[in-house]
Amino acid sequence: MNGWWGLAGGALTLVGVMVTGWFTYRGTKAAAAAQAAQATAAAAPAAKAEDFKILQATVERVDEENGQLRGRMSRLEAVLRACSWTMDRWARQMGRAGIEPEPPHPLVEEYNRTGV
């Protein structure tokens, strides 16, 4: 009879160890998930700060390029106005001398009409 009790105690111990192992596994898995979520949450502000630095550098670069392009555009418009005034003066001089100038290109006529 002692053998049966030992066998039953061994079986009960085995079941207890398996149940304990199952609960330990579940607890460890939940703890690991919580720790991963905490690590992700802790890293989020640093990642956002890095993204903000990149965005800020990009905005500064685009602003600088935009300023350069506006300067070039302004200079180009000034040269175009100067050329237009010069050619208009030459056309009037030719007209006073009795020389009929060639008709201007349609884009030149459009610019003279609209200023654009």
Short mmCIF file of N, CA, C and O in Angstrom, two decimals:
data_model
loop_
_atom_site.label_atom_id
_atom_site.label_comp_id
_atom_site.label_asym_id
_atom_site.label_seq_id
_atom_site.Cartn_x
_atom_site.Cartn_y
_atom_site.Cartn_z
N MET A 1 0.81 -1.17 0.00
CA MET A 1 0.00 0.00 0.00
C MET A 1 0.86 1.25 0.00
O MET A 1 0.46 2.24 -0.59
N ASN A 2 1.99 1.15 0.65
CA ASN A 2 2.91 2.28 0.64
C ASN A 2 3.35 2.63 -0.76
O ASN A 2 3.58 3.79 -1.07
N GLY A 3 3.45 1.68 -1.63
CA GLY A 3 3.88 1.91 -2.99
C GLY A 3 2.88 2.74 -3.75
O GLY A 3 3.23 3.60 -4.57
N TRP A 4 1.56 2.48 -3.46
CA TRP A 4 0.54 3.25 -4.16
C TRP A 4 0.54 4.70 -3.73
O TRP A 4 0.35 5.61 -4.53
N TRP A 5 0.71 4.90 -2.44
CA TRP A 5 0.75 6.27 -1.94
C TRP A 5 1.95 7.02 -2.52
O TRP A 5 1.86 8.20 -2.86
N GLY A 6 3.04 6.36 -2.63
CA GLY A 6 4.23 6.99 -3.21
C GLY A 6 4.02 7.34 -4.67
O GLY A 6 4.43 8.39 -5.15
N LEU A 7 3.34 6.40 -5.37
CA LEU A 7 3.05 6.63 -6.78
C LEU A 7 2.05 7.77 -6.94
O LEU A 7 2.22 8.65 -7.81
N ALA A 8 1.03 7.80 -6.10
CA ALA A 8 0.03 8.86 -6.16
C ALA A 8 0.67 10.20 -5.80
O ALA A 8 0.41 11.24 -6.42
N GLY A 9 1.54 10.20 -4.79
CA GLY A 9 2.24 11.43 -4.41
C GLY A 9 3.15 11.92 -5.52
O GLY A 9 3.24 13.13 -5.80
N GLY A 10 3.81 10.99 -6.19
CA GLY A 10 4.69 11.35 -7.31
C GLY A 10 3.89 11.95 -8.46
O GLY A 10 4.30 12.93 -9.09
N ALA A 11 2.73 11.32 -8.75
CA ALA A 11 1.88 11.82 -9.83
C ALA A 11 1.35 13.21 -9.49
O ALA A 11 1.30 14.11 -10.34
N LEU A 12 0.92 13.36 -8.22
CA LEU A 12 0.41 14.67 -7.79
C LEU A 12 1.50 15.73 -7.85
O LEU A 12 1.26 16.85 -8.28
N THR A 13 2.72 15.37 -7.49
CA THR A 13 3.85 16.29 -7.56
C THR A 13 4.12 16.68 -9.02
O THR A 13 4.36 17.85 -9.33
N LEU A 14 4.06 15.68 -9.89
CA LEU A 14 4.29 15.94 -11.31
C LEU A 14 3.23 16.91 -11.87
O LEU A 14 3.57 17.87 -12.58
N VAL A 15 1.97 16.69 -11.52
CA VAL A 15 0.91 17.59 -11.96
C VAL A 15 1.13 18.98 -11.38
O VAL A 15 0.98 20.00 -12.07
N GLY A 16 1.51 19.05 -10.13
CA GLY A 16 1.77 20.34 -9.49
C GLY A 16 2.91 21.09 -10.16
O GLY A 16 2.84 22.31 -10.38
N VAL A 17 3.97 20.37 -10.50
CA VAL A 17 5.11 20.99 -11.18
C VAL A 17 4.68 21.51 -12.56
O VAL A 17 5.05 22.61 -12.97
N MET A 18 3.86 20.73 -13.27
CA MET A 18 3.40 21.15 -14.60
C MET A 18 2.51 22.38 -14.50
O MET A 18 2.65 23.33 -15.29
N VAL A 19 1.59 22.40 -13.53
CA VAL A 19 0.72 23.57 -13.35
C VAL A 19 1.54 24.79 -12.96
O VAL A 19 1.35 25.90 -13.48
N THR A 20 2.49 24.61 -12.06
CA THR A 20 3.36 25.71 -11.64
C THR A 20 4.18 26.23 -12.83
O THR A 20 4.32 27.44 -13.03
N GLY A 21 4.68 25.32 -13.63
CA GLY A 21 5.44 25.72 -14.83
C GLY A 21 4.58 26.50 -15.81
O GLY A 21 5.03 27.49 -16.40
N TRP A 22 3.32 26.06 -15.96
CA TRP A 22 2.42 26.75 -16.88
C TRP A 22 2.14 28.17 -16.40
O TRP A 22 2.18 29.12 -17.17
N PHE A 23 1.86 28.33 -15.08
CA PHE A 23 1.63 29.67 -14.53
C PHE A 23 2.89 30.53 -14.63
O PHE A 23 2.83 31.73 -14.91
N THR A 24 4.04 29.93 -14.41
CA THR A 24 5.31 30.67 -14.51
C THR A 24 5.53 31.15 -15.94
O THR A 24 5.93 32.29 -16.18
N TYR A 25 5.24 30.28 -16.90
CA TYR A 25 5.38 30.64 -18.31
C TYR A 25 4.47 31.83 -18.65
O TYR A 25 4.91 32.79 -19.29
N ARG A 26 3.21 31.76 -18.21
CA ARG A 26 2.27 32.85 -18.49
C ARG A 26 2.73 34.15 -17.85
O ARG A 26 2.68 35.22 -18.45
N GLY A 27 3.20 34.08 -16.62
CA GLY A 27 3.67 35.27 -15.91
C GLY A 27 4.90 35.87 -16.56
O GLY A 27 5.03 37.09 -16.71
N THR A 28 5.83 35.01 -16.97
CA THR A 28 7.05 35.49 -17.62
C THR A 28 6.72 36.14 -18.97
O THR A 28 7.28 37.18 -19.32
N LYS A 29 5.81 35.51 -19.69
CA LYS A 29 5.41 36.06 -20.99
C LYS A 29 4.75 37.43 -20.82
O LYS A 29 5.05 38.36 -21.55
N ALA A 30 3.87 37.55 -19.84
CA ALA A 30 3.20 38.84 -19.59
C ALA A 30 4.20 39.89 -19.12
O ALA A 30 4.14 41.05 -19.54
N ALA A 31 5.15 39.49 -18.28
CA ALA A 31 6.17 40.43 -17.80
C ALA A 31 7.05 40.91 -18.95
O ALA A 31 7.41 42.08 -19.03
N ALA A 32 7.41 39.98 -19.84
CA ALA A 32 8.24 40.36 -20.99
C ALA A 32 7.50 41.33 -21.89
O ALA A 32 8.07 42.29 -22.40
N ALA A 33 6.21 41.09 -22.11
CA ALA A 33 5.41 41.99 -22.95
C ALA A 33 5.31 43.37 -22.30
O ALA A 33 5.42 44.40 -22.98
N ALA A 34 5.10 43.41 -20.98
CA ALA A 34 5.01 44.68 -20.28
C ALA A 34 6.34 45.43 -20.33
O ALA A 34 6.39 46.65 -20.52
N GLN A 35 7.43 44.69 -20.18
CA GLN A 35 8.76 45.32 -20.22
C GLN A 35 9.05 45.86 -21.63
O GLN A 35 9.61 46.95 -21.78
N ALA A 36 8.67 45.12 -22.65
CA ALA A 36 8.87 45.60 -24.03
C ALA A 36 8.04 46.85 -24.30
O ALA A 36 8.52 47.79 -24.94
N ALA A 37 6.82 46.86 -23.81
CA ALA A 37 5.97 48.04 -24.00
C ALA A 37 6.56 49.24 -23.27
O ALA A 37 6.55 50.37 -23.80
N GLN A 38 7.11 49.02 -22.09
CA GLN A 38 7.72 50.11 -21.33
C GLN A 38 8.97 50.63 -22.04
O GLN A 38 9.20 51.84 -22.12
N ALA A 39 9.77 49.74 -22.60
CA ALA A 39 10.97 50.15 -23.32
C ALA A 39 10.61 50.94 -24.57
O ALA A 39 11.26 51.93 -24.90
N THR A 40 9.56 50.50 -25.26
CA THR A 40 9.11 51.22 -26.46
C THR A 40 8.61 52.61 -26.09
O THR A 40 8.91 53.59 -26.77
N ALA A 41 7.85 52.68 -25.00
CA ALA A 41 7.33 53.98 -24.57
C ALA A 41 8.46 54.91 -24.13
O ALA A 41 8.41 56.12 -24.36
N ALA A 42 9.49 54.35 -23.52
CA ALA A 42 10.62 55.17 -23.08
C ALA A 42 11.44 55.67 -24.26
O ALA A 42 12.01 56.75 -24.23
N ALA A 43 11.50 54.88 -25.34
CA ALA A 43 12.30 55.26 -26.51
C ALA A 43 11.54 56.23 -27.42
O ALA A 43 12.16 56.88 -28.26
N ALA A 44 10.24 56.33 -27.29
CA ALA A 44 9.44 57.16 -28.19
C ALA A 44 9.84 58.64 -28.15
O ALA A 44 9.99 59.25 -29.21
N PRO A 45 10.03 59.28 -26.98
CA PRO A 45 10.44 60.69 -27.01
C PRO A 45 11.79 60.92 -27.69
O PRO A 45 11.95 61.90 -28.40
N ALA A 46 12.71 60.01 -27.49
CA ALA A 46 14.02 60.16 -28.14
C ALA A 46 13.88 60.05 -29.65
O ALA A 46 14.51 60.80 -30.40
N ALA A 47 13.04 59.12 -30.10
CA ALA A 47 12.83 58.96 -31.54
C ALA A 47 12.14 60.20 -32.11
O ALA A 47 12.49 60.66 -33.20
N LYS A 48 11.16 60.73 -31.39
CA LYS A 48 10.49 61.94 -31.86
C LYS A 48 11.45 63.12 -31.90
O LYS A 48 11.39 63.94 -32.81
N ALA A 49 12.32 63.22 -30.92
CA ALA A 49 13.30 64.31 -30.91
C ALA A 49 14.23 64.20 -32.10
O ALA A 49 14.57 65.20 -32.74
N GLU A 50 14.65 62.98 -32.42
CA GLU A 50 15.52 62.77 -33.58
C GLU A 50 14.78 63.12 -34.87
O GLU A 50 15.34 63.76 -35.75
N ASP A 51 13.52 62.69 -34.98
CA ASP A 51 12.72 63.04 -36.16
C ASP A 51 12.57 64.55 -36.28
O ASP A 51 12.62 65.10 -37.38
N PHE A 52 12.37 65.23 -35.15
CA PHE A 52 12.23 66.69 -35.17
C PHE A 52 13.51 67.36 -35.63
O PHE A 52 13.47 68.32 -36.39
N LYS A 53 14.66 66.84 -35.19
CA LYS A 53 15.95 67.41 -35.63
C LYS A 53 16.10 67.28 -37.14
O LYS A 53 16.55 68.20 -37.81
N ILE A 54 15.74 66.12 -37.67
CA ILE A 54 15.84 65.89 -39.11
C ILE A 54 14.90 66.83 -39.86
O ILE A 54 15.28 67.44 -40.86
N LEU A 55 13.68 66.95 -39.36
CA LEU A 55 12.71 67.85 -39.99
C LEU A 55 13.19 69.29 -39.95
O LEU A 55 13.10 70.02 -40.94
N GLN A 56 13.74 69.70 -38.82
CA GLN A 56 14.22 71.07 -38.68
C GLN A 56 15.38 71.34 -39.63
O GLN A 56 15.43 72.39 -40.28
N ALA A 57 16.31 70.40 -39.76
CA ALA A 57 17.43 70.56 -40.69
C ALA A 57 16.92 70.64 -42.14
O ALA A 57 17.42 71.44 -42.93
N THR A 58 15.92 69.84 -42.46
CA THR A 58 15.36 69.86 -43.81
C THR A 58 14.70 71.20 -44.10
O THR A 58 14.87 71.78 -45.18
N VAL A 59 13.94 71.71 -43.14
CA VAL A 59 13.26 73.00 -43.33
C VAL A 59 14.29 74.12 -43.51
O VAL A 59 14.14 74.98 -44.39
N GLU A 60 15.35 74.10 -42.72
CA GLU A 60 16.39 75.13 -42.85
C GLU A 60 17.06 75.06 -44.22
O GLU A 60 17.29 76.08 -44.86
N ARG A 61 17.33 73.83 -44.70
CA ARG A 61 17.97 73.66 -46.02
C ARG A 61 17.03 74.16 -47.12
O ARG A 61 17.45 74.88 -48.02
N VAL A 62 15.76 73.81 -47.03
CA VAL A 62 14.80 74.24 -48.05
C VAL A 62 14.62 75.76 -48.01
O VAL A 62 14.52 76.40 -49.07
N ASP A 63 14.61 76.35 -46.82
CA ASP A 63 14.50 77.81 -46.72
C ASP A 63 15.70 78.48 -47.37
O ASP A 63 15.55 79.48 -48.08
N GLU A 64 16.88 77.94 -47.15
CA GLU A 64 18.09 78.52 -47.76
C GLU A 64 18.03 78.40 -49.28
O GLU A 64 18.30 79.37 -49.99
N GLU A 65 17.66 77.21 -49.77
CA GLU A 65 17.56 77.03 -51.23
C GLU A 65 16.48 77.95 -51.82
O GLU A 65 16.67 78.52 -52.89
N ASN A 66 15.37 78.08 -51.11
CA ASN A 66 14.29 78.95 -51.57
C ASN A 66 14.76 80.40 -51.64
O ASN A 66 14.45 81.11 -52.60
N GLY A 67 15.52 80.85 -50.65
CA GLY A 67 16.07 82.21 -50.68
C GLY A 67 17.00 82.43 -51.86
O GLY A 67 16.95 83.47 -52.52
N GLN A 68 17.85 81.43 -52.13
CA GLN A 68 18.75 81.54 -53.28
C GLN A 68 17.97 81.59 -54.59
O GLN A 68 18.28 82.40 -55.47
N LEU A 69 16.95 80.75 -54.70
CA LEU A 69 16.15 80.75 -55.93
C LEU A 69 15.39 82.06 -56.11
O LEU A 69 15.28 82.57 -57.23
N ARG A 70 14.88 82.61 -55.02
CA ARG A 70 14.19 83.90 -55.11
C ARG A 70 15.15 85.00 -55.55
O ARG A 70 14.78 85.87 -56.34
N GLY A 71 16.37 84.97 -55.03
CA GLY A 71 17.37 85.96 -55.45
C GLY A 71 17.69 85.85 -56.92
O GLY A 71 17.76 86.87 -57.64
N ARG A 72 17.86 84.61 -57.40
CA ARG A 72 18.15 84.41 -58.82
C ARG A 72 16.97 84.83 -59.68
O ARG A 72 17.14 85.44 -60.74
N MET A 73 15.77 84.52 -59.22
CA MET A 73 14.57 84.89 -59.97
C MET A 73 14.43 86.41 -60.05
O MET A 73 14.11 86.96 -61.11
N SER A 74 14.69 87.08 -58.96
CA SER A 74 14.60 88.54 -58.94
C SER A 74 15.62 89.14 -59.90
O SER A 74 15.32 90.07 -60.65
N ARG A 75 16.83 88.60 -59.88
CA ARG A 75 17.88 89.09 -60.78
C ARG A 75 17.49 88.83 -62.23
O ARG A 75 17.67 89.70 -63.10
N LEU A 76 16.94 87.67 -62.52
CA LEU A 76 16.54 87.33 -63.88
C LEU A 76 15.43 88.27 -64.37
O LEU A 76 15.45 88.74 -65.51
N GLU A 77 14.47 88.59 -63.49
CA GLU A 77 13.41 89.52 -63.87
C GLU A 77 13.98 90.91 -64.14
O GLU A 77 13.54 91.59 -65.08
N ALA A 78 14.95 91.34 -63.35
CA ALA A 78 15.56 92.65 -63.57
C ALA A 78 16.29 92.68 -64.92
O ALA A 78 16.20 93.68 -65.66
N VAL A 79 17.01 91.63 -65.25
CA VAL A 79 17.71 91.56 -66.53
C VAL A 79 16.70 91.55 -67.68
O VAL A 79 16.89 92.23 -68.70
N LEU A 80 15.61 90.82 -67.52
CA LEU A 80 14.59 90.77 -68.56
C LEU A 80 13.98 92.15 -68.79
O LEU A 80 13.79 92.58 -69.94
N ARG A 81 13.68 92.88 -67.70
CA ARG A 81 13.13 94.24 -67.85
C ARG A 81 14.13 95.15 -68.56
O ARG A 81 13.78 95.92 -69.45
N ALA A 82 15.41 95.03 -68.16
CA ALA A 82 16.44 95.87 -68.78
C ALA A 82 16.57 95.56 -70.27
O ALA A 82 16.68 96.48 -71.10
N CYS A 83 16.54 94.29 -70.63
CA CYS A 83 16.62 93.91 -72.05
C CYS A 83 15.39 94.43 -72.81
O CYS A 83 15.52 94.92 -73.93
N SER A 84 14.24 94.31 -72.19
CA SER A 84 13.02 94.78 -72.83
C SER A 84 13.07 96.28 -73.07
O SER A 84 12.72 96.76 -74.16
N TRP A 85 13.50 97.04 -72.08
CA TRP A 85 13.60 98.50 -72.23
C TRP A 85 14.62 98.86 -73.31
O TRP A 85 14.39 99.76 -74.12
N THR A 86 15.75 98.16 -73.30
CA THR A 86 16.80 98.43 -74.29
C THR A 86 16.30 98.16 -75.70
O THR A 86 16.49 98.98 -76.62
N MET A 87 15.66 97.02 -75.89
CA MET A 87 15.18 96.67 -77.23
C MET A 87 14.06 97.60 -77.67
O MET A 87 13.96 97.93 -78.85
N ASP A 88 13.24 98.04 -76.73
CA ASP A 88 12.19 99.01 -77.06
C ASP A 88 12.82 100.32 -77.52
O ASP A 88 12.38 100.93 -78.51
N ARG A 89 13.87 100.75 -76.83
CA ARG A 89 14.57 101.98 -77.22
C ARG A 89 15.19 101.83 -78.61
O ARG A 89 15.10 102.73 -79.45
N TRP A 90 15.79 100.65 -78.88
CA TRP A 90 16.38 100.43 -80.20
C TRP A 90 15.30 100.43 -81.29
O TRP A 90 15.51 100.96 -82.39
N ALA A 91 14.15 99.84 -80.99
CA ALA A 91 13.07 99.80 -81.99
C ALA A 91 12.59 101.22 -82.29
O ALA A 91 12.32 101.55 -83.46
N ARG A 92 12.49 102.08 -81.26
CA ARG A 92 12.08 103.46 -81.51
C ARG A 92 13.14 104.21 -82.33
O ARG A 92 12.81 105.00 -83.21
N GLN A 93 14.40 103.95 -82.04
CA GLN A 93 15.47 104.59 -82.81
C GLN A 93 15.40 104.16 -84.28
O GLN A 93 15.57 104.98 -85.18
N MET A 94 15.16 102.86 -84.49
CA MET A 94 15.07 102.37 -85.86
C MET A 94 13.86 102.99 -86.57
O MET A 94 13.93 103.35 -87.75
N GLY A 95 12.74 103.13 -85.83
CA GLY A 95 11.55 103.74 -86.42
C GLY A 95 11.80 105.19 -86.80
O GLY A 95 11.35 105.65 -87.86
N ARG A 96 12.53 105.94 -85.97
CA ARG A 96 12.85 107.34 -86.29
C ARG A 96 13.78 107.42 -87.49
O ARG A 96 13.75 108.39 -88.24
N ALA A 97 14.61 106.39 -87.68
CA ALA A 97 15.55 106.39 -88.82
C ALA A 97 14.89 105.85 -90.08
O ALA A 97 15.53 105.75 -91.13
N GLY A 98 13.62 105.46 -89.99
CA GLY A 98 12.92 104.96 -91.18
C GLY A 98 13.15 103.49 -91.43
O GLY A 98 12.84 103.00 -92.52
N ILE A 99 13.69 102.78 -90.48
CA ILE A 99 13.92 101.34 -90.64
C ILE A 99 12.81 100.60 -89.87
O ILE A 99 12.62 100.84 -88.68
N GLU A 100 12.10 99.75 -90.58
CA GLU A 100 11.03 98.99 -89.94
C GLU A 100 11.64 97.74 -89.28
O GLU A 100 12.19 96.88 -89.97
N PRO A 101 11.56 97.64 -87.94
CA PRO A 101 12.15 96.46 -87.28
C PRO A 101 11.29 95.21 -87.52
O PRO A 101 10.11 95.30 -87.82
N GLU A 102 11.94 94.07 -87.36
CA GLU A 102 11.23 92.78 -87.44
C GLU A 102 10.20 92.73 -86.31
O GLU A 102 10.42 93.29 -85.24
N PRO A 103 9.07 92.06 -86.54
CA PRO A 103 8.10 91.94 -85.44
C PRO A 103 8.67 91.07 -84.32
O PRO A 103 9.40 90.12 -84.57
N PRO A 104 8.35 91.42 -83.10
CA PRO A 104 8.90 90.64 -81.99
C PRO A 104 8.28 89.25 -81.90
O PRO A 104 7.20 89.00 -82.43
N HIS A 105 8.97 88.39 -81.20
CA HIS A 105 8.49 87.03 -80.94
C HIS A 105 7.19 87.12 -80.13
O HIS A 105 7.02 88.04 -79.32
N PRO A 106 6.26 86.18 -80.32
CA PRO A 106 4.99 86.24 -79.58
C PRO A 106 5.17 86.26 -78.05
O PRO A 106 4.40 86.92 -77.34
N LEU A 107 6.17 85.59 -77.55
CA LEU A 107 6.41 85.61 -76.10
C LEU A 107 6.84 87.00 -75.64
O LEU A 107 6.46 87.44 -74.55
N VAL A 108 7.60 87.71 -76.50
CA VAL A 108 8.01 89.07 -76.16
C VAL A 108 6.80 89.99 -76.16
O VAL A 108 6.64 90.83 -75.27
N GLU A 109 5.93 89.82 -77.15
CA GLU A 109 4.72 90.63 -77.19
C GLU A 109 3.86 90.38 -75.95
O GLU A 109 3.32 91.31 -75.36
N GLU A 110 3.74 89.12 -75.57
CA GLU A 110 2.95 88.79 -74.38
C GLU A 110 3.57 89.44 -73.13
O GLU A 110 2.85 89.99 -72.29
N TYR A 111 4.90 89.39 -73.03
CA TYR A 111 5.56 90.01 -71.87
C TYR A 111 5.32 91.51 -71.89
O TYR A 111 5.04 92.11 -70.85
N ASN A 112 5.43 92.15 -73.05
CA ASN A 112 5.20 93.59 -73.14
C ASN A 112 3.75 93.96 -72.76
O ASN A 112 3.52 95.01 -72.19
N ARG A 113 2.82 93.09 -73.11
CA ARG A 113 1.42 93.34 -72.79
C ARG A 113 1.11 93.10 -71.31
O ARG A 113 0.42 93.90 -70.69
N THR A 114 1.60 92.02 -70.76
CA THR A 114 1.19 91.60 -69.41
C THR A 114 2.24 91.87 -68.34
O THR A 114 1.91 91.94 -67.16
N GLY A 115 3.50 91.95 -68.73
CA GLY A 115 4.57 92.11 -67.75
C GLY A 115 4.94 90.81 -67.07
O GLY A 115 5.70 90.78 -66.10
N VAL A 116 4.41 89.71 -67.60
CA VAL A 116 4.70 88.39 -67.00
C VAL A 116 5.28 87.49 -68.06
O VAL A 116 4.82 87.40 -69.15
#
